[in-house]
Amino acid sequence: MPKKTRKWAHFEGGKLGGWSKKLPQTKRRLLLEKMVKKDGYATVIRRLLQLRNVTKDEETVTKATGDMAYLRKKFRDVPSVHKRVCR
């Protein structure tokens, strides 16, 4: 049986709606909140996680991690944000 190859995620720029480490914290989080309403909580968290894992810049890692924690605290258990109907 052939050995399975690893499939790495393809990271595309621009998927975080203009998120940048240079933006102030309030603007970054407002952008992310709009994206959660548009694309869903899980999708935005996955994109931030992917950015955090791919980058080698420590400042980006720190800010992405902080923004992920903020989104978790604000949106994690809010049923209206989820794409599927929670039953």
mmCIF file of C-alpha atoms in Angstrom:
data_model
loop_
_atom_site.group_PDB
_atom_site.id
_atom_site.type_symbol
_atom_site.label_atom_id
_atom_site.label_comp_id
_atom_site.label_asym_id
_atom_site.label_seq_id
_atom_site.Cartn_x
_atom_site.Cartn_y
_atom_site.Cartn_z
ATOM 1 C CA MET A 1 0.000 0.000 0.000
ATOM 2 C CA PRO A 2 1.485 3.403 -0.960
ATOM 3 C CA LYS A 3 2.441 5.782 1.774
ATOM 4 C CA LYS A 4 -0.041 8.642 2.204
ATOM 5 C CA THR A 5 1.363 12.064 1.526
ATOM 6 C CA ARG A 6 0.627 14.968 3.791
ATOM 7 C CA LYS A 7 -1.714 17.550 2.399
ATOM 8 C CA TRP A 8 -0.872 21.032 3.584
ATOM 9 C CA ALA A 9 -3.542 23.681 3.685
ATOM 10 C CA HIS A 10 -3.303 26.263 0.929
ATOM 11 C CA PHE A 11 -3.206 29.713 2.493
ATOM 12 C CA GLU A 12 -4.633 32.554 0.432
ATOM 13 C CA GLY A 13 -4.161 36.196 1.285
ATOM 14 C CA GLY A 14 -7.181 38.452 1.659
ATOM 15 C CA LYS A 15 -9.424 35.871 3.304
ATOM 16 C CA LEU A 16 -9.481 37.773 6.592
ATOM 17 C CA GLY A 17 -11.276 40.830 5.224
ATOM 18 C CA GLY A 18 -8.409 43.293 5.549
ATOM 19 C CA TRP A 19 -7.101 42.023 8.901
ATOM 20 C CA SER A 20 -3.587 43.297 9.479
ATOM 21 C CA LYS A 21 -1.266 43.352 12.449
ATOM 22 C CA LYS A 22 -0.787 47.082 11.801
ATOM 23 C CA LEU A 23 -4.456 47.892 12.473
ATOM 24 C CA PRO A 24 -5.507 48.959 15.970
ATOM 25 C CA GLN A 25 -7.120 46.280 18.105
ATOM 26 C CA THR A 26 -10.621 47.781 17.873
ATOM 27 C CA LYS A 27 -10.581 47.921 14.061
ATOM 28 C CA ARG A 28 -9.211 44.370 13.766
ATOM 29 C CA ARG A 29 -11.932 43.036 16.013
ATOM 30 C CA LEU A 30 -14.705 44.964 14.242
ATOM 31 C CA LEU A 31 -13.533 43.440 10.950
ATOM 32 C CA LEU A 32 -13.554 39.970 12.493
ATOM 33 C CA GLU A 33 -17.040 40.456 13.956
ATOM 34 C CA LYS A 34 -18.359 41.403 10.506
ATOM 35 C CA MET A 35 -16.680 38.342 9.028
ATOM 36 C CA VAL A 36 -18.257 36.087 11.665
ATOM 37 C CA LYS A 37 -21.692 37.378 10.704
ATOM 38 C CA LYS A 38 -20.915 36.858 7.012
ATOM 39 C CA ASP A 39 -18.917 33.587 6.951
ATOM 40 C CA GLY A 40 -19.591 32.001 10.340
ATOM 41 C CA TYR A 41 -17.634 31.644 13.547
ATOM 42 C CA ALA A 42 -15.844 28.383 12.729
ATOM 43 C CA THR A 43 -14.610 29.605 9.343
ATOM 44 C CA VAL A 44 -13.108 32.792 10.773
ATOM 45 C CA ILE A 45 -11.460 30.913 13.652
ATOM 46 C CA ARG A 46 -9.954 28.416 11.189
ATOM 47 C CA ARG A 47 -8.569 31.224 9.033
ATOM 48 C CA LEU A 48 -6.978 32.930 12.043
ATOM 49 C CA LEU A 49 -5.564 29.609 13.229
ATOM 50 C CA GLN A 50 -4.109 28.950 9.801
ATOM 51 C CA LEU A 51 -2.532 32.421 9.721
ATOM 52 C CA ARG A 52 -1.115 31.886 13.191
ATOM 53 C CA ASN A 53 0.389 28.534 12.244
ATOM 54 C CA VAL A 54 1.855 29.630 8.902
ATOM 55 C CA THR A 55 3.494 32.905 9.924
ATOM 56 C CA LYS A 56 6.926 33.231 11.465
ATOM 57 C CA ASP A 57 6.345 36.797 12.687
ATOM 58 C CA GLU A 58 5.922 36.761 16.461
ATOM 59 C CA GLU A 59 3.827 39.955 16.517
ATOM 60 C CA THR A 60 1.310 38.448 14.073
ATOM 61 C CA VAL A 61 1.131 35.256 16.130
ATOM 62 C CA THR A 62 0.446 37.235 19.309
ATOM 63 C CA LYS A 63 -2.264 39.403 17.755
ATOM 64 C CA ALA A 64 -3.968 36.512 15.953
ATOM 65 C CA THR A 65 -4.012 34.489 19.180
ATOM 66 C CA GLY A 66 -5.503 37.409 21.106
ATOM 67 C CA ASP A 67 -8.158 37.973 18.454
ATOM 68 C CA MET A 68 -9.049 34.278 18.478
ATOM 69 C CA ALA A 69 -9.494 34.394 22.256
ATOM 70 C CA TYR A 70 -11.721 37.462 21.887
ATOM 71 C CA LEU A 71 -13.902 35.757 19.271
ATOM 72 C CA ARG A 72 -14.166 32.608 21.394
ATOM 73 C CA LYS A 73 -15.286 34.615 24.394
ATOM 74 C CA LYS A 74 -17.816 36.649 22.429
ATOM 75 C CA PHE A 75 -19.280 34.194 19.887
ATOM 76 C CA ARG A 76 -18.592 30.602 20.919
ATOM 77 C CA ASP A 77 -21.966 29.759 22.459
ATOM 78 C CA VAL A 78 -24.170 32.189 20.528
ATOM 79 C CA PRO A 79 -26.593 30.080 18.436
ATOM 80 C CA SER A 80 -27.526 32.916 16.056
ATOM 81 C CA VAL A 81 -23.966 33.077 14.735
ATOM 82 C CA HIS A 82 -23.758 29.419 13.737
ATOM 83 C CA LYS A 83 -24.684 28.470 10.184
ATOM 84 C CA ARG A 84 -26.533 25.341 11.283
ATOM 85 C CA VAL A 85 -29.547 25.367 13.533
ATOM 86 C CA CYS A 86 -28.507 24.188 16.982
ATOM 87 C CA ARG A 87 -30.866 21.591 18.382
#
